Amino acid sequence: MTGDKLLASSHYPDTQSVGGQINFTNLVEVCNLWRNYDDIDDSWYSVTTIANYFALKQDLWTKYAGPGHWNDPDMVR
Protein backbone atom coordinates (compact mmCIF):
# COMPACT_ATOMS: atom_id res chain seq x y z
CA MET A 1 0.00 0.00 0.00
CA THR A 2 1.21 3.48 -0.83
CA GLY A 3 -0.92 5.39 1.66
CA ASP A 4 -2.57 7.33 -1.16
CA LYS A 5 -6.23 8.14 -0.67
CA LEU A 6 -8.78 6.52 -2.95
CA LEU A 7 -12.29 7.65 -3.84
CA ALA A 8 -14.66 4.76 -4.56
CA SER A 9 -17.73 5.40 -6.71
CA SER A 10 -20.55 3.02 -7.63
CA HIS A 11 -23.18 3.00 -10.36
CA TYR A 12 -25.04 0.17 -8.64
CA PRO A 13 -27.91 2.36 -7.31
CA ASP A 14 -28.32 3.90 -10.76
CA THR A 15 -28.80 0.46 -12.32
CA GLN A 16 -31.32 -0.45 -9.62
CA SER A 17 -33.36 2.76 -10.00
CA VAL A 18 -35.92 1.01 -12.17
CA GLY A 19 -37.36 -0.88 -9.23
CA GLY A 20 -34.72 -2.95 -7.47
CA GLN A 21 -33.89 -2.74 -3.78
CA ILE A 22 -30.63 -1.02 -2.93
CA ASN A 23 -28.65 -2.06 0.14
CA PHE A 24 -27.34 1.36 1.17
CA THR A 25 -25.91 0.05 4.45
CA ASN A 26 -23.43 -2.13 2.54
CA LEU A 27 -22.86 0.55 -0.06
CA VAL A 28 -21.79 3.11 2.56
CA GLU A 29 -19.20 0.65 3.89
CA VAL A 30 -17.40 0.30 0.54
CA CYS A 31 -18.11 3.50 -1.44
CA ASN A 32 -17.69 7.23 -1.04
CA LEU A 33 -20.30 8.19 -3.60
CA TRP A 34 -22.95 6.53 -5.72
CA ARG A 35 -24.97 7.50 -8.75
CA ASN A 36 -28.69 7.74 -8.19
CA TYR A 37 -30.24 7.95 -11.64
CA ASP A 38 -29.63 8.27 -15.36
CA ASP A 39 -27.82 11.17 -17.01
CA ILE A 40 -29.80 14.35 -17.63
CA ASP A 41 -30.63 14.90 -21.29
CA ASP A 42 -31.22 18.31 -22.83
CA SER A 43 -35.00 18.21 -22.48
CA TRP A 44 -37.48 19.39 -19.87
CA TYR A 45 -38.96 15.88 -19.80
CA SER A 46 -35.62 14.50 -18.65
CA VAL A 47 -35.17 17.21 -16.02
CA THR A 48 -38.70 16.87 -14.58
CA THR A 49 -38.58 13.06 -14.60
CA ILE A 50 -35.34 13.06 -12.62
CA ALA A 51 -36.57 15.81 -10.25
CA ASN A 52 -39.74 13.84 -9.54
CA TYR A 53 -37.76 10.65 -8.93
CA PHE A 54 -35.46 12.46 -6.49
CA ALA A 55 -38.45 13.99 -4.69
CA LEU A 56 -39.88 10.51 -4.11
CA LYS A 57 -36.57 9.04 -2.89
CA GLN A 58 -35.02 11.90 -0.90
CA ASP A 59 -36.06 10.57 2.52
CA LEU A 60 -34.30 7.28 1.79
CA TRP A 61 -31.10 8.80 0.39
CA THR A 62 -30.56 11.48 3.02
CA LYS A 63 -30.21 8.81 5.72
CA TYR A 64 -27.07 7.45 4.09
CA ALA A 65 -25.29 10.60 2.93
CA GLY A 66 -22.79 12.06 5.38
CA PRO A 67 -19.12 12.78 5.98
CA GLY A 68 -17.08 10.59 3.66
CA HIS A 69 -20.01 9.29 1.60
CA TRP A 70 -22.62 11.10 -0.44
CA ASN A 71 -25.17 10.89 -3.24
CA ASP A 72 -23.95 11.66 -6.76
CA PRO A 73 -27.10 12.89 -8.50
CA ASP A 74 -26.00 13.13 -12.09
CA MET A 75 -23.68 13.99 -14.89
CA VAL A 76 -25.09 16.55 -17.31
CA ARG A 77 -24.25 15.62 -20.86
PDB file of C-alpha atoms in Angstrom:
ATOM      1  CA  MET A   1       0.000   0.000   0.000  1.00  0.00           C
ATOM      2  CA  THR A   2       1.210   3.484  -0.831  1.00  0.00           C
ATOM      3  CA  GLY A   3      -0.919   5.395   1.658  1.00  0.00           C
ATOM      4  CA  ASP A   4      -2.573   7.329  -1.164  1.00  0.00           C
ATOM      5  CA  LYS A   5      -6.232   8.139  -0.671  1.00  0.00           C
ATOM      6  CA  LEU A   6      -8.776   6.516  -2.955  1.00  0.00           C
ATOM      7  CA  LEU A   7     -12.291   7.655  -3.838  1.00  0.00           C
ATOM      8  CA  ALA A   8     -14.664   4.762  -4.564  1.00  0.00           C
ATOM      9  CA  SER A   9     -17.731   5.399  -6.709  1.00  0.00           C
ATOM     10  CA  SER A  10     -20.551   3.021  -7.630  1.00  0.00           C
ATOM     11  CA  HIS A  11     -23.181   2.995 -10.358  1.00  0.00           C
ATOM     12  CA  TYR A  12     -25.044   0.170  -8.643  1.00  0.00           C
ATOM     13  CA  PRO A  13     -27.908   2.360  -7.305  1.00  0.00           C
ATOM     14  CA  ASP A  14     -28.322   3.904 -10.762  1.00  0.00           C
ATOM     15  CA  THR A  15     -28.798   0.464 -12.315  1.00  0.00           C
ATOM     16  CA  GLN A  16     -31.317  -0.454  -9.621  1.00  0.00           C
ATOM     17  CA  SER A  17     -33.358   2.764  -9.999  1.00  0.00           C
ATOM     18  CA  VAL A  18     -35.919   1.007 -12.171  1.00  0.00           C
ATOM     19  CA  GLY A  19     -37.364  -0.878  -9.226  1.00  0.00           C
ATOM     20  CA  GLY A  20     -34.722  -2.946  -7.468  1.00  0.00           C
ATOM     21  CA  GLN A  21     -33.894  -2.741  -3.777  1.00  0.00           C
ATOM     22  CA  ILE A  22     -30.626  -1.017  -2.931  1.00  0.00           C
ATOM     23  CA  ASN A  23     -28.652  -2.064   0.145  1.00  0.00           C
ATOM     24  CA  PHE A  24     -27.341   1.356   1.172  1.00  0.00           C
ATOM     25  CA  THR A  25     -25.911   0.047   4.450  1.00  0.00           C
ATOM     26  CA  ASN A  26     -23.434  -2.135   2.544  1.00  0.00           C
ATOM     27  CA  LEU A  27     -22.857   0.555  -0.063  1.00  0.00           C
ATOM     28  CA  VAL A  28     -21.793   3.113   2.557  1.00  0.00           C
ATOM     29  CA  GLU A  29     -19.202   0.647   3.886  1.00  0.00           C
ATOM     30  CA  VAL A  30     -17.403   0.303   0.539  1.00  0.00           C
ATOM     31  CA  CYS A  31     -18.112   3.496  -1.441  1.00  0.00           C
ATOM     32  CA  ASN A  32     -17.687   7.226  -1.039  1.00  0.00           C
ATOM     33  CA  LEU A  33     -20.300   8.195  -3.603  1.00  0.00           C
ATOM     34  CA  TRP A  34     -22.946   6.533  -5.724  1.00  0.00           C
ATOM     35  CA  ARG A  35     -24.969   7.499  -8.745  1.00  0.00           C
ATOM     36  CA  ASN A  36     -28.693   7.738  -8.194  1.00  0.00           C
ATOM     37  CA  TYR A  37     -30.236   7.952 -11.637  1.00  0.00           C
ATOM     38  CA  ASP A  38     -29.631   8.271 -15.361  1.00  0.00           C
ATOM     39  CA  ASP A  39     -27.824  11.171 -17.011  1.00  0.00           C
ATOM     40  CA  ILE A  40     -29.796  14.349 -17.634  1.00  0.00           C
ATOM     41  CA  ASP A  41     -30.634  14.900 -21.294  1.00  0.00           C
ATOM     42  CA  ASP A  42     -31.216  18.307 -22.832  1.00  0.00           C
ATOM     43  CA  SER A  43     -34.998  18.214 -22.476  1.00  0.00           C
ATOM     44  CA  TRP A  44     -37.478  19.385 -19.866  1.00  0.00           C
ATOM     45  CA  TYR A  45     -38.957  15.881 -19.798  1.00  0.00           C
ATOM     46  CA  SER A  46     -35.615  14.500 -18.652  1.00  0.00           C
ATOM     47  CA  VAL A  47     -35.167  17.211 -16.021  1.00  0.00           C
ATOM     48  CA  THR A  48     -38.696  16.868 -14.584  1.00  0.00           C
ATOM     49  CA  THR A  49     -38.578  13.059 -14.600  1.00  0.00           C
ATOM     50  CA  ILE A  50     -35.343  13.065 -12.617  1.00  0.00           C
ATOM     51  CA  ALA A  51     -36.565  15.809 -10.250  1.00  0.00           C
ATOM     52  CA  ASN A  52     -39.744  13.843  -9.537  1.00  0.00           C
ATOM     53  CA  TYR A  53     -37.762  10.652  -8.928  1.00  0.00           C
ATOM     54  CA  PHE A  54     -35.464  12.461  -6.488  1.00  0.00           C
ATOM     55  CA  ALA A  55     -38.452  13.990  -4.687  1.00  0.00           C
ATOM     56  CA  LEU A  56     -39.877  10.509  -4.109  1.00  0.00           C
ATOM     57  CA  LYS A  57     -36.568   9.036  -2.893  1.00  0.00           C
ATOM     58  CA  GLN A  58     -35.022  11.898  -0.896  1.00  0.00           C
ATOM     59  CA  ASP A  59     -36.062  10.569   2.523  1.00  0.00           C
ATOM     60  CA  LEU A  60     -34.303   7.279   1.793  1.00  0.00           C
ATOM     61  CA  TRP A  61     -31.104   8.798   0.391  1.00  0.00           C
ATOM     62  CA  THR A  62     -30.562  11.484   3.018  1.00  0.00           C
ATOM     63  CA  LYS A  63     -30.210   8.811   5.719  1.00  0.00           C
ATOM     64  CA  TYR A  64     -27.066   7.454   4.093  1.00  0.00           C
ATOM     65  CA  ALA A  65     -25.286  10.600   2.930  1.00  0.00           C
ATOM     66  CA  GLY A  66     -22.792  12.056   5.380  1.00  0.00           C
ATOM     67  CA  PRO A  67     -19.123  12.783   5.979  1.00  0.00           C
ATOM     68  CA  GLY A  68     -17.080  10.593   3.656  1.00  0.00           C
ATOM     69  CA  HIS A  69     -20.009   9.288   1.602  1.00  0.00           C
ATOM     70  CA  TRP A  70     -22.620  11.104  -0.443  1.00  0.00           C
ATOM     71  CA  ASN A  71     -25.167  10.892  -3.238  1.00  0.00           C
ATOM     72  CA  ASP A  72     -23.955  11.659  -6.755  1.00  0.00           C
ATOM     73  CA  PRO A  73     -27.099  12.895  -8.495  1.00  0.00           C
ATOM     74  CA  ASP A  74     -25.999  13.131 -12.091  1.00  0.00           C
ATOM     75  CA  MET A  75     -23.684  13.992 -14.894  1.00  0.00           C
ATOM     76  CA  VAL A  76     -25.087  16.553 -17.310  1.00  0.00           C
ATOM     77  CA  ARG A  77     -24.254  15.615 -20.863  1.00  0.00           C
TER      78      ARG A  77
END
